[in-house]
Each structure stands twice: as C-alpha cells, then as structure tokens.
JSON list of C-alpha atoms in Angstrom, two decimals:
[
{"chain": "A", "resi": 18, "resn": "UNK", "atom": "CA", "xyz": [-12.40, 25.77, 16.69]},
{"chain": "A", "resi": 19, "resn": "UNK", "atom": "CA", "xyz": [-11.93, 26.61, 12.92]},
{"chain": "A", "resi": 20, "resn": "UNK", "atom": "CA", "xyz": [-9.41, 24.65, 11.15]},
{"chain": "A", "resi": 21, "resn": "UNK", "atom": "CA", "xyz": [-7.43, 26.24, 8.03]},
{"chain": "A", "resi": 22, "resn": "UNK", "atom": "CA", "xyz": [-9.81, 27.77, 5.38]},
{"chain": "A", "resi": 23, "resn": "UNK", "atom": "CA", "xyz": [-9.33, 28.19, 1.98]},
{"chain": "A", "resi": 24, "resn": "UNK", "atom": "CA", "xyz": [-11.16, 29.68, -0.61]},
{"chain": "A", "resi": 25, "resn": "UNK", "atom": "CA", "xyz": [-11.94, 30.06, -2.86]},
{"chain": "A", "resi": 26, "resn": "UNK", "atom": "CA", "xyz": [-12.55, 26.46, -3.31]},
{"chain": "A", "resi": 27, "resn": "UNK", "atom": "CA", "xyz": [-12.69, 25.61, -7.24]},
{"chain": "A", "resi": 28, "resn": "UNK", "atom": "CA", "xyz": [-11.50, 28.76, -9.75]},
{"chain": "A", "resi": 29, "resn": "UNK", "atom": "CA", "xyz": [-10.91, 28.88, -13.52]},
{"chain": "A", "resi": 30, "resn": "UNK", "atom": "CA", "xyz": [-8.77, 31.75, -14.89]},
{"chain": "A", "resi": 31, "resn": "UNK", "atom": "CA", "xyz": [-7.30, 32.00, -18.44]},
{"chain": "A", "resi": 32, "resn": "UNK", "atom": "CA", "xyz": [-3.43, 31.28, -19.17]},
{"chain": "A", "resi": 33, "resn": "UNK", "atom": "CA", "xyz": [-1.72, 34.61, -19.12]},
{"chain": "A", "resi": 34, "resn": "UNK", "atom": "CA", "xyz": [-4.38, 36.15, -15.88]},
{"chain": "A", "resi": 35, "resn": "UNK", "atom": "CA", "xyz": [-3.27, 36.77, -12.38]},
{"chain": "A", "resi": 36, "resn": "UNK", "atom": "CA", "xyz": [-5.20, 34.86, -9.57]},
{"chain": "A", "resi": 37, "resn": "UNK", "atom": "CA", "xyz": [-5.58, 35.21, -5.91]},
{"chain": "A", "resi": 38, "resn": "UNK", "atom": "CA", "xyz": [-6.07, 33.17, -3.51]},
{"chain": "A", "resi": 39, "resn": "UNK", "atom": "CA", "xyz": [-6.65, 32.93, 0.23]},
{"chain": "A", "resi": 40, "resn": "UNK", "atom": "CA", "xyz": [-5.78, 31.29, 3.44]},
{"chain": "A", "resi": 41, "resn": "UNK", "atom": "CA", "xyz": [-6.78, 31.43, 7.43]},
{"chain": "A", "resi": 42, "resn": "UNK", "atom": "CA", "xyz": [-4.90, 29.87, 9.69]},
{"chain": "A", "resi": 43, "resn": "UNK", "atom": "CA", "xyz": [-6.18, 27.47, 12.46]},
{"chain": "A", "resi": 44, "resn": "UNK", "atom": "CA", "xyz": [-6.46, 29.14, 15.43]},
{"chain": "A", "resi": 45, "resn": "UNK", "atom": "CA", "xyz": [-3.56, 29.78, 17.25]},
{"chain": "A", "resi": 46, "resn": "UNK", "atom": "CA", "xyz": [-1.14, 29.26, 14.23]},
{"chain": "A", "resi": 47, "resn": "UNK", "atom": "CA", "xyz": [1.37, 31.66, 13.38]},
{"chain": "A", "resi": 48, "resn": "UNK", "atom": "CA", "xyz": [2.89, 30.14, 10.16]},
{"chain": "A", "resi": 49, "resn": "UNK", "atom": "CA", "xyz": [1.79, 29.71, 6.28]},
{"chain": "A", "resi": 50, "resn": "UNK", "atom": "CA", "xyz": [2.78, 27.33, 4.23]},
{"chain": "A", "resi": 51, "resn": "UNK", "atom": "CA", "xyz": [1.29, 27.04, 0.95]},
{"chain": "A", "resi": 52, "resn": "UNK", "atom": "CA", "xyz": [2.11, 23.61, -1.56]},
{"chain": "A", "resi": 53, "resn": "UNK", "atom": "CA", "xyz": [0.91, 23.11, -5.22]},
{"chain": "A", "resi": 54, "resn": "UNK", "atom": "CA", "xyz": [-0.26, 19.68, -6.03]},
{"chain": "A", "resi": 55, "resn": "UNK", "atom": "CA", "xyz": [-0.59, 18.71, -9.33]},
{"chain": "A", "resi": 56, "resn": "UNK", "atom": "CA", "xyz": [-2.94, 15.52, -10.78]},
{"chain": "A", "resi": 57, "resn": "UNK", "atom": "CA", "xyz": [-1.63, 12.24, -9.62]},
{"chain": "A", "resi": 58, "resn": "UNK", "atom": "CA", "xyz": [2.02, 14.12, -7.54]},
{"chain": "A", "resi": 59, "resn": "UNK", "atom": "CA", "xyz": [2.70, 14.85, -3.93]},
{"chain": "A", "resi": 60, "resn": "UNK", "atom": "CA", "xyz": [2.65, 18.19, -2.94]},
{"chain": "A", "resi": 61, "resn": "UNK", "atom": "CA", "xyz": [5.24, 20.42, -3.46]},
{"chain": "A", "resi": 62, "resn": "UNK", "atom": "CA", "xyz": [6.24, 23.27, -1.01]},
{"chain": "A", "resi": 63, "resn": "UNK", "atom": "CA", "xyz": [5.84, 26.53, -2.65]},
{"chain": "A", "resi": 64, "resn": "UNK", "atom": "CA", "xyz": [6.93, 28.82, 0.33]},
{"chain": "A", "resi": 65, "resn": "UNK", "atom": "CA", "xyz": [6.40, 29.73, 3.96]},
{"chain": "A", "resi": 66, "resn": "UNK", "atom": "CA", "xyz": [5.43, 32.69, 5.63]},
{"chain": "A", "resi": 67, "resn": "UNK", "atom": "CA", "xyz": [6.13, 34.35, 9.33]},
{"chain": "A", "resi": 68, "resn": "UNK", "atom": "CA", "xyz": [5.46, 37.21, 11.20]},
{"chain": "A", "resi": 69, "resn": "UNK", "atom": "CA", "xyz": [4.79, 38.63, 7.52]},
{"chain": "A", "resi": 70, "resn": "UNK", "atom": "CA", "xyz": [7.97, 37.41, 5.84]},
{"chain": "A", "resi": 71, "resn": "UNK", "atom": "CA", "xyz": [8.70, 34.80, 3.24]},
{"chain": "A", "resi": 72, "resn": "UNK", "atom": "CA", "xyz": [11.12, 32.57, 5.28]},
{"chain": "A", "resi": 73, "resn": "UNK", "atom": "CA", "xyz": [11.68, 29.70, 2.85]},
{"chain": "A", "resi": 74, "resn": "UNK", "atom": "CA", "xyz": [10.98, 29.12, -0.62]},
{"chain": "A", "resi": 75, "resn": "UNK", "atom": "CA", "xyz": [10.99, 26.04, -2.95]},
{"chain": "A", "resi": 76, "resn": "UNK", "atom": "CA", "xyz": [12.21, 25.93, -6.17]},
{"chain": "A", "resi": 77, "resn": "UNK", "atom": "CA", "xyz": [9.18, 27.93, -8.01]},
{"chain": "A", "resi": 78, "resn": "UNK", "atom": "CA", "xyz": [9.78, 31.01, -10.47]},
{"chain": "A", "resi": 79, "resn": "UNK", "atom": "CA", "xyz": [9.02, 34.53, -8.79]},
{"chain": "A", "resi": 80, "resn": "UNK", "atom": "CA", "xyz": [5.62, 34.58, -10.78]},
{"chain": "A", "resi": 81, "resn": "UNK", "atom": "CA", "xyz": [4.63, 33.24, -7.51]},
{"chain": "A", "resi": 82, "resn": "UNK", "atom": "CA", "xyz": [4.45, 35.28, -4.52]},
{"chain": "A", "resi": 83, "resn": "UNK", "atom": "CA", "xyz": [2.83, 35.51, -1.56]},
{"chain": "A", "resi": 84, "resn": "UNK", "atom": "CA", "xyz": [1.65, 37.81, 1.39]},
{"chain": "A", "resi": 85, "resn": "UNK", "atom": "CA", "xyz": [0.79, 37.56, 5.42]},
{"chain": "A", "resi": 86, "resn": "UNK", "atom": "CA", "xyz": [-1.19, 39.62, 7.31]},
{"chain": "A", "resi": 87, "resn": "UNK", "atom": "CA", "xyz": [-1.07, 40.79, 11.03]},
{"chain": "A", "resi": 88, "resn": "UNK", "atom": "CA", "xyz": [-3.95, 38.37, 11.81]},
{"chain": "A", "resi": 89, "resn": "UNK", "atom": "CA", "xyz": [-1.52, 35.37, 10.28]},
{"chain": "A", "resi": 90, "resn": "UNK", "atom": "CA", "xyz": [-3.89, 35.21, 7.34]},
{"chain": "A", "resi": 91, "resn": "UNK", "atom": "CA", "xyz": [-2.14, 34.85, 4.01]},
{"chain": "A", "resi": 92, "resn": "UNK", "atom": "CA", "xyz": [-2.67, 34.89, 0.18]},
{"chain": "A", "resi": 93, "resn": "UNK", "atom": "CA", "xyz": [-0.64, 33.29, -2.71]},
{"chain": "A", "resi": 94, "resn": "UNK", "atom": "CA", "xyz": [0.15, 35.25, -5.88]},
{"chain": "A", "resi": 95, "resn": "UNK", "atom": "CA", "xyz": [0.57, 33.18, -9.42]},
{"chain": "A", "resi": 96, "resn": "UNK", "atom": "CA", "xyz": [0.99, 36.21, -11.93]},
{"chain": "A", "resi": 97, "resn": "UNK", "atom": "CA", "xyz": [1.02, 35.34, -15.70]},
{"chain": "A", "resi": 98, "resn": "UNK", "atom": "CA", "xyz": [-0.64, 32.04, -15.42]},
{"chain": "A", "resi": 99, "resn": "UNK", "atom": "CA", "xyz": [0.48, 28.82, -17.93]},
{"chain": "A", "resi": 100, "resn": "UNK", "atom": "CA", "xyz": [-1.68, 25.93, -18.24]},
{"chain": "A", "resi": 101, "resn": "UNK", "atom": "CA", "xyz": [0.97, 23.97, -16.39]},
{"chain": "A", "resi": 102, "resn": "UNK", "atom": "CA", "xyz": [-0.25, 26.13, -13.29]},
{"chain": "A", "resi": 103, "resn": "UNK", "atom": "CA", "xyz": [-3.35, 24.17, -12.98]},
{"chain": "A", "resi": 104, "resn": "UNK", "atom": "CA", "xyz": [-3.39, 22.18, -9.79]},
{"chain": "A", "resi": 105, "resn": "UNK", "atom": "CA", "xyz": [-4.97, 21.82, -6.11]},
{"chain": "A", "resi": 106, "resn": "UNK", "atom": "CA", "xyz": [-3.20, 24.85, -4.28]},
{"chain": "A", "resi": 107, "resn": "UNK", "atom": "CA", "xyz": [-3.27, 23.90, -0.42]},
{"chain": "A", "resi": 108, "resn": "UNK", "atom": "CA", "xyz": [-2.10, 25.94, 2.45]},
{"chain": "A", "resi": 109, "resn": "UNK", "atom": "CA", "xyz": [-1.17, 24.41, 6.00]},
{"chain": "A", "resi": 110, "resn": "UNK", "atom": "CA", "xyz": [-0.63, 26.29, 9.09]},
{"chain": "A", "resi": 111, "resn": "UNK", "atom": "CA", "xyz": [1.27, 25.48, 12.21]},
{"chain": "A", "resi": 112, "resn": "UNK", "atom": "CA", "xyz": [2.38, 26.95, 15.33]},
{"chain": "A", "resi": 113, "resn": "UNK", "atom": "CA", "xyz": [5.49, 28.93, 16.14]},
{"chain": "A", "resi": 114, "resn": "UNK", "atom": "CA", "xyz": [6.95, 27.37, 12.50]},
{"chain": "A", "resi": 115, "resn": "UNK", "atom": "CA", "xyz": [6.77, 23.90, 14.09]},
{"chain": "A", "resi": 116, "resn": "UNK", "atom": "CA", "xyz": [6.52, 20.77, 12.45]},
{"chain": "A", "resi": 117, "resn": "UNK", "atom": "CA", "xyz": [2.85, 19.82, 13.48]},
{"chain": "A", "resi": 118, "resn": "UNK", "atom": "CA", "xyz": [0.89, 21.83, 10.01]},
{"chain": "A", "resi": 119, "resn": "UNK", "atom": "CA", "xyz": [-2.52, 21.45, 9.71]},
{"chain": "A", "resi": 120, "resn": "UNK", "atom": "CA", "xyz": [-4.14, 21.61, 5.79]},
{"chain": "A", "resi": 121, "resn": "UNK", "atom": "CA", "xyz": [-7.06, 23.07, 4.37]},
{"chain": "A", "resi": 122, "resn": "UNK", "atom": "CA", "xyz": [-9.10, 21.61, 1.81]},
{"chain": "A", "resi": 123, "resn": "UNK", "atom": "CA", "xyz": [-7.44, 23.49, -0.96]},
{"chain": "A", "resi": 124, "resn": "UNK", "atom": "CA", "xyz": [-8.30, 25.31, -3.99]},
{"chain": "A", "resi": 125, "resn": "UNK", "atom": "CA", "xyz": [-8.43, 24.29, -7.30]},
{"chain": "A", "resi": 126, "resn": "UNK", "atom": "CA", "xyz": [-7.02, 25.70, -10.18]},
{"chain": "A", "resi": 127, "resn": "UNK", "atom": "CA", "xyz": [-7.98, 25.33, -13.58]},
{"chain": "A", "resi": 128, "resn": "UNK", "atom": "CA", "xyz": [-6.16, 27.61, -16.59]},
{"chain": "A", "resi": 129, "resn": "UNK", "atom": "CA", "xyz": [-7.13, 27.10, -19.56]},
{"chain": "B", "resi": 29, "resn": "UNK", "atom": "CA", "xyz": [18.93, 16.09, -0.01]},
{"chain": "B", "resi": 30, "resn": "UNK", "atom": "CA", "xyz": [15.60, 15.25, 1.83]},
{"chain": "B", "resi": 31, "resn": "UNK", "atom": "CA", "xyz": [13.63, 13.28, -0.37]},
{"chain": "B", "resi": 32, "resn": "UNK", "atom": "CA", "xyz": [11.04, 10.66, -0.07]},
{"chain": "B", "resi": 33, "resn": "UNK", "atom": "CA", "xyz": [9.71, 7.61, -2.09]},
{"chain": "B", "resi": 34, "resn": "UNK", "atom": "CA", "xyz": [6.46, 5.56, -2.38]},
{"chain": "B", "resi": 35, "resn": "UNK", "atom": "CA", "xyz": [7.42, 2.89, -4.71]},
{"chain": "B", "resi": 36, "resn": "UNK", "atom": "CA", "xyz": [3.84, 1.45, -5.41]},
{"chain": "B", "resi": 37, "resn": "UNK", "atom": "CA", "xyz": [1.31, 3.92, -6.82]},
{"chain": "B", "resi": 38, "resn": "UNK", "atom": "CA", "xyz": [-1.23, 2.12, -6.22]},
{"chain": "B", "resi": 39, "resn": "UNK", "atom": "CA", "xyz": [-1.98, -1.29, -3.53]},
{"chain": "B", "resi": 40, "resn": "UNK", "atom": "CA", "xyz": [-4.62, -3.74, -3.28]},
{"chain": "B", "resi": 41, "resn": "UNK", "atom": "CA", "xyz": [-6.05, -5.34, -0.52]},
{"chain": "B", "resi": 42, "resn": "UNK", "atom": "CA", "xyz": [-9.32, -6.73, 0.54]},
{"chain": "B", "resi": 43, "resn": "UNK", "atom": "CA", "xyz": [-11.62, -5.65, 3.48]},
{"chain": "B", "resi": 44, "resn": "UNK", "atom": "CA", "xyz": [-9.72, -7.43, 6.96]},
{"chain": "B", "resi": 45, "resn": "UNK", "atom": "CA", "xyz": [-6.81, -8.17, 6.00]},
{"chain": "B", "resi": 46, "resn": "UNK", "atom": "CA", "xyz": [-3.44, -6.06, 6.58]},
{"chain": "B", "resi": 47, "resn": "UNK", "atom": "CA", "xyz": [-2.18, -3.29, 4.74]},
{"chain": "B", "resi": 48, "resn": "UNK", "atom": "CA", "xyz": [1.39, -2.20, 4.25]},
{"chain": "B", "resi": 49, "resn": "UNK", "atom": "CA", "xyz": [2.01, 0.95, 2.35]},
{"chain": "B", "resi": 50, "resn": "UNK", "atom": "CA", "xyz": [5.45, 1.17, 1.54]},
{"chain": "B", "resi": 51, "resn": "UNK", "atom": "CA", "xyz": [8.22, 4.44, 2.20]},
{"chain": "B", "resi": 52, "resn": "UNK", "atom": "CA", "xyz": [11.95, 5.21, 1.95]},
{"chain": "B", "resi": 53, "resn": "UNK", "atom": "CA", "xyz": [13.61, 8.16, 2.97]},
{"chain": "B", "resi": 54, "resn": "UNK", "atom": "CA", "xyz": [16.87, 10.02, 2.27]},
{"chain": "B", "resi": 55, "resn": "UNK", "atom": "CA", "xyz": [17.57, 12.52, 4.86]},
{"chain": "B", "resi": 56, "resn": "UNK", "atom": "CA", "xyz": [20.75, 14.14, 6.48]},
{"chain": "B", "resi": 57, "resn": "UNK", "atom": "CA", "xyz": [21.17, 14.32, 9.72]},
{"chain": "B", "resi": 58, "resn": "UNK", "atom": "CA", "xyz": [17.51, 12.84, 12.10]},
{"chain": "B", "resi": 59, "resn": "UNK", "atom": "CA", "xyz": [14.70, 11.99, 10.11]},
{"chain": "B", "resi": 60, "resn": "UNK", "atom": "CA", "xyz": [11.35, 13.58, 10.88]},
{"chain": "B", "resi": 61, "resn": "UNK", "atom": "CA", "xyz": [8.78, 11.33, 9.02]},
{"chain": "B", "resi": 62, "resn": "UNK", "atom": "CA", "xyz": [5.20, 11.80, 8.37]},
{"chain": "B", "resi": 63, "resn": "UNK", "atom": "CA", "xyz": [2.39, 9.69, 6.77]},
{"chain": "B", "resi": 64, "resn": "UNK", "atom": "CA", "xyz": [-0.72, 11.98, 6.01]},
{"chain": "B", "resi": 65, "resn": "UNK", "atom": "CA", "xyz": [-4.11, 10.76, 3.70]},
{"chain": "B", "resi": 66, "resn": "UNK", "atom": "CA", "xyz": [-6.17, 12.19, 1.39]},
{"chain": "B", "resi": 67, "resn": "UNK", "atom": "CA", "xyz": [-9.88, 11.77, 0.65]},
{"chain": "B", "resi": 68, "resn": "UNK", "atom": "CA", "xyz": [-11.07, 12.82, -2.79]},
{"chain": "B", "resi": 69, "resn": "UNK", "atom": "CA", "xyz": [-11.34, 16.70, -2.76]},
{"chain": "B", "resi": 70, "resn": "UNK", "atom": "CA", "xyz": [-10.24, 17.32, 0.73]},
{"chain": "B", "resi": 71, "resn": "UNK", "atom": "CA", "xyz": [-6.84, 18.43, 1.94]},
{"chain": "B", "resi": 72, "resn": "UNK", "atom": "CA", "xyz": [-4.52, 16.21, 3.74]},
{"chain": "B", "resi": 73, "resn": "UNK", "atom": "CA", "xyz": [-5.13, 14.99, 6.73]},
{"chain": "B", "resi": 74, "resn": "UNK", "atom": "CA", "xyz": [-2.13, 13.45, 9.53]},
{"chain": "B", "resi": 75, "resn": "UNK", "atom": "CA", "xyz": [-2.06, 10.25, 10.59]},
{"chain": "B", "resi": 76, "resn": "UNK", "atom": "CA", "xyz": [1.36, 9.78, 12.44]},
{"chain": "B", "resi": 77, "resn": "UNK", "atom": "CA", "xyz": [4.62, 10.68, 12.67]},
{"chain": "B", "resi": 78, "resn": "UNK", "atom": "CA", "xyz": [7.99, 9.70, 14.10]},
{"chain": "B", "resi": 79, "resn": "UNK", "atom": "CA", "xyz": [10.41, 12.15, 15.51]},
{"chain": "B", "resi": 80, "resn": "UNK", "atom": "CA", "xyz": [12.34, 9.74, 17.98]},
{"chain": "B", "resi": 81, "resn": "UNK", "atom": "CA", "xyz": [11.68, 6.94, 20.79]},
{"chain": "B", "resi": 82, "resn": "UNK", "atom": "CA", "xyz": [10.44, 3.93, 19.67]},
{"chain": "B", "resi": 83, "resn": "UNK", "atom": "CA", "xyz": [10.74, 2.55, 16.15]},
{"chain": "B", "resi": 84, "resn": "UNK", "atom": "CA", "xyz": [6.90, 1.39, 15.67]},
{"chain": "B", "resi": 85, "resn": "UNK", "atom": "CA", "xyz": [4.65, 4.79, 16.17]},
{"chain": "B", "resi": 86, "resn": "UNK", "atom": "CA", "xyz": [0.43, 4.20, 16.67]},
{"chain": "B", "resi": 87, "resn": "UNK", "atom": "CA", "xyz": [-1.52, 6.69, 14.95]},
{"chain": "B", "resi": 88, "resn": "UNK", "atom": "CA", "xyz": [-5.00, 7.59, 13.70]},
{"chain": "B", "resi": 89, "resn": "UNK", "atom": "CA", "xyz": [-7.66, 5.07, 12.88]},
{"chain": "B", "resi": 90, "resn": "UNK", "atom": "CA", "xyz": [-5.95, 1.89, 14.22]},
{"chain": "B", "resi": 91, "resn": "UNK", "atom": "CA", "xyz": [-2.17, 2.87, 11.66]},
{"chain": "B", "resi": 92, "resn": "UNK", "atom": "CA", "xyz": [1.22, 1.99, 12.89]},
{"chain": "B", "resi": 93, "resn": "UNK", "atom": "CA", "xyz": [3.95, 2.81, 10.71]},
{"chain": "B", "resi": 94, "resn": "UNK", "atom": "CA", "xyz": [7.49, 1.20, 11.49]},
{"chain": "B", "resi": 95, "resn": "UNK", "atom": "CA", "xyz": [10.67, 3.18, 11.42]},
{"chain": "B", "resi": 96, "resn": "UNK", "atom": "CA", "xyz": [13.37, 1.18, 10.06]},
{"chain": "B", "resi": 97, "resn": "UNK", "atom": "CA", "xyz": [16.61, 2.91, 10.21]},
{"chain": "B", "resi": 98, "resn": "UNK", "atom": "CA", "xyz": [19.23, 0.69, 8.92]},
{"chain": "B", "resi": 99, "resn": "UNK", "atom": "CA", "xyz": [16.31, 0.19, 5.88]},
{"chain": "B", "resi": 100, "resn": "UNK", "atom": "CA", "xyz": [15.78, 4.05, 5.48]},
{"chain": "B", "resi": 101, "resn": "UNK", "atom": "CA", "xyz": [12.20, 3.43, 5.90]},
{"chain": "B", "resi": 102, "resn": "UNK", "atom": "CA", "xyz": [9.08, 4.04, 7.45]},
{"chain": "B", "resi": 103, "resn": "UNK", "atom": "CA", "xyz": [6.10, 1.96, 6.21]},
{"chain": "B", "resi": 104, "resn": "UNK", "atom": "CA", "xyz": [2.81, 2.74, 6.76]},
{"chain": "B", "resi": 105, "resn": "UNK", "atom": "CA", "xyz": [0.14, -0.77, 8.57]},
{"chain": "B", "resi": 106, "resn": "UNK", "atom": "CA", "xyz": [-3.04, -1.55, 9.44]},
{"chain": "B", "resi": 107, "resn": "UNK", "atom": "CA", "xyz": [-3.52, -4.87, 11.01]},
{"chain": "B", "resi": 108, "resn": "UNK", "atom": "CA", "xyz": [-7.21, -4.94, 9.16]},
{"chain": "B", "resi": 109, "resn": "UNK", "atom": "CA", "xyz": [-8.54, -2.78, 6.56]},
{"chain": "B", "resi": 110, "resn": "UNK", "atom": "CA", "xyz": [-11.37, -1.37, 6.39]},
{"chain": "B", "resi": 111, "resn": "UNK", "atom": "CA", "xyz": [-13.61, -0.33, 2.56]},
{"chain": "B", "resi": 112, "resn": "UNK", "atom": "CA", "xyz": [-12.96, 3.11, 4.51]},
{"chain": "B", "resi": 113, "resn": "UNK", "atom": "CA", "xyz": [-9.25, 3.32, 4.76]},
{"chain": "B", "resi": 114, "resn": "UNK", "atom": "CA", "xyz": [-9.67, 3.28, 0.17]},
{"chain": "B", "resi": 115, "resn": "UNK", "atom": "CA", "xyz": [-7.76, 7.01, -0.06]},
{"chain": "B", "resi": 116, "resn": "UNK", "atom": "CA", "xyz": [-4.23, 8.64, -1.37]},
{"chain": "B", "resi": 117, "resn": "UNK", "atom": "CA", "xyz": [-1.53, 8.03, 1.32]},
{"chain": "B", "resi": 118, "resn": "UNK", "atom": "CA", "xyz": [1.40, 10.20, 1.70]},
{"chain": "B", "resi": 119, "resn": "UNK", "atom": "CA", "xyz": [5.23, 9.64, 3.12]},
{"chain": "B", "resi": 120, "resn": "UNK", "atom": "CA", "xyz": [6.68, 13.16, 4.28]},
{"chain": "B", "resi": 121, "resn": "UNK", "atom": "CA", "xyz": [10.18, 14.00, 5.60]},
{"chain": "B", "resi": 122, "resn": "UNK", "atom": "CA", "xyz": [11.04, 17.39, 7.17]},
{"chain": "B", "resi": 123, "resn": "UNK", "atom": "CA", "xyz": [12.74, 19.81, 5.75]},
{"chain": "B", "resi": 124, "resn": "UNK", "atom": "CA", "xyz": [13.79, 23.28, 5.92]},
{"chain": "B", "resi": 125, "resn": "UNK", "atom": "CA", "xyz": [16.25, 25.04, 7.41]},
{"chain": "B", "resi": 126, "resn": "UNK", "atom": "CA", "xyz": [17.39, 27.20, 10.74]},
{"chain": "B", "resi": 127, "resn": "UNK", "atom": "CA", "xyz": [13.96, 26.76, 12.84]},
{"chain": "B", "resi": 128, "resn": "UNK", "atom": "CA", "xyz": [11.72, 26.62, 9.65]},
{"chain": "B", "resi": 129, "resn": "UNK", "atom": "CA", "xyz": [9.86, 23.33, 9.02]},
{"chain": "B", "resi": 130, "resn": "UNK", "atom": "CA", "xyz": [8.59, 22.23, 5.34]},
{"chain": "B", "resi": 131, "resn": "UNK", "atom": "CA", "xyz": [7.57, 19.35, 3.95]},
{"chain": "B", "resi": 132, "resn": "UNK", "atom": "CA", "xyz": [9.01, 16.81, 1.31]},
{"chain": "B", "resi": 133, "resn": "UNK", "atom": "CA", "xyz": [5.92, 14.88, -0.14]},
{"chain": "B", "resi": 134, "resn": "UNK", "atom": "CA", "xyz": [6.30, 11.27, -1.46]},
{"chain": "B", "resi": 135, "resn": "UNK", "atom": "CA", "xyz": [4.69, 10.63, -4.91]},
{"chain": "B", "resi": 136, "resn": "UNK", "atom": "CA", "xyz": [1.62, 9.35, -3.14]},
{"chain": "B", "resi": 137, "resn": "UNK", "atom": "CA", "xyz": [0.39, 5.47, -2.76]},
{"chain": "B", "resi": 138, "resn": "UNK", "atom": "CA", "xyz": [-3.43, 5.44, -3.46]},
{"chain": "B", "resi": 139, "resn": "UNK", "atom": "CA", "xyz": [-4.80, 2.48, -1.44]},
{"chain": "B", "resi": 140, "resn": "UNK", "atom": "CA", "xyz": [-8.30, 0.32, -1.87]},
{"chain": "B", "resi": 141, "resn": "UNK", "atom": "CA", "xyz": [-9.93, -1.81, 0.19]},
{"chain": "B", "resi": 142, "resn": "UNK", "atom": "CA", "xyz": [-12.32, -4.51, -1.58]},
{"chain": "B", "resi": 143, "resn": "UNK", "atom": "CA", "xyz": [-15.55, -5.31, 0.71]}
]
C-alpha cells in the first residue's frame, strides 16, 4: 500500500518562474492538504482540497494555487516565484477530510 | 486563535534517560493535539495524538505525551531515549472549520540523544 508521493523531490527554478508540483494520495484518501515549510519553522498550511475544490486556505497570496483531480491526485501552483518561496513543500492526505493526514516526503524548493 | 508553542528549540539528553519535549496550546473550544517527527529529508511522520479520554496518550516507539488541561499543554516523553529518537519534533493543534481539518504546526523542538 503506497503512502503519499511527491515529486518531484528536489527542484531549482529562478525567482520570477512558475513551478509545479505534484501529489498522490495514500490509498483510500480523499483529501489534499499541501503546507510550506521553511528552514528551521513548522509547517504552515497552504490550503486543502476536496472532491476538486479548494475548501480552506491559509493566509498565502493567490500566486499560489492549486488543483485536484478525479483520482484525488493534486498539484500546487506558486506563479511568479520570490526567493522567499524557497522551502520543503509537503502534501498530506487523509480520509473523508478527517483529522488522521498522512505526509509525503516533500519537495524541495530552491529559487534563486 | 489555534496556535501552538514549543518553547525550547532545541533539548539535550543522553542515551537512557527520559525525554520531555515541551508544548502549549491555545485553542477554542476541544483541543485536538498532535505530536508528529521529522527525520532529515523525510516528511513528517505521527506519533500520537489526543482527541479525548484519558489525559496521558501511548504512541509510537515507546512516546507518551500528557494532556494537561488546566496547563494548556501537551508534552511530549519517553521514559528512555534512544541515539535514534535524535530528530525535529512537532506540537500540532487542529484547525479548520465546518468538517475541514488543518493543521497548526509548533515552531519545532529538534531533540538529540548522546550515546
């Protein structure tokens, strides 16, 4: 049984780029979170995602955005990238939108 | 508000003895709490949680943590560490809204075990 993937895993992109990145869902999971953690902080919830729609968001400017599939995959948007961007970019998944959300190893962001 | 704080960035302890990694909470209304580690370049990984019942909760790899209500916290213990347990530890509290569960993080507490 898979548990949430990321990838990609490490990326570099230059400060003004778009990037893209990608999550799958443990199996069975309905709901996407993704969270931005930044060198030496706690994550920080970014926004959620179910049955295709953004159901919450934190307190991050609309350069981010996000998407969910039918197949409860999901990818996370950051358009016009600063350098204050760069951070570990995790996704967690749980079931029904419950409590119980499982991580993925995350992917790295570097702009520079 | 929900909000969480890990007052020690970092704690030192050697190999066998007990660990106590410290957490306070502000919440409204019932406090879902969470303690999740990190290991270097890997995502986050659950250890325990409390959602009601009793106030000390067993989790993963031989952790307790102890809800303290009139306190507002939830500490995280190990009656012996191990050179194994050395990782970032995090203090969560629900949030969200309607049926929609989210996460406040603490500012992490990275721990290390001396052999």
């Amino acid at each position: 049984d898979a548990g949430v993937t990321q990838s990609p895993t490490h990326l570099i992109k230059t400060r003004g780029q778009q990037v893209t990145l990608r999550c799958s869902p443990k199996s069975g999971h309905d709901t996407v979170s993704w969270y931005q953690q930044a060198l030496g902080q706690g994550p920080q919830f970014i926004f959620q995602y179910y049955e295709e729609e953004e159901r919450q968001r934190g307190n991050f400017p609309d350069r981010f955005s996000g998407h969910q599939f039918p197949n409860y995959s999901s990818e996370l948007n950051v358009n016009a990238l600063l350098l204050g961007d760069s951070a570990l970019y995790l996704c967690a998944s749980s079931k029904d939108r419950g409590h119980e959300q499982y991580f993925g190893p995350g992917t790295r962001l570097t702009v520079t | 508000a929900q909000s969480v704080a890990q007052p020690e960035d970092q704690v030192n302890v050697a190999e066998g003895n007990p660990l106590t990694v410290k957490c306070t909470y502000s919440v409204s209304g019932n406090p879902y709490l969470f303690w999740y580690v990190q290991y270097p370049n890997r995502g986050l990984q659950f250890l325990l949680k409390y959602i009601t019942g009793d106030n000390l909760v067993k989790g993963s790899y031989g952790f307790e943590a102890e809800f303290n209500k009139s306190q507002t916290s939830f500490h995280l213990k190990k009656p012996s560490a191990l050179v194994s347990d050395s990782a970032l530890y995090f203090c969560a509290v629900r949030a969200g809204r309607d049926n929609f569960n989210t996460f406040y993080f603490g500012s992490g507490t990275k721990l290390n075990v001396k052999p």
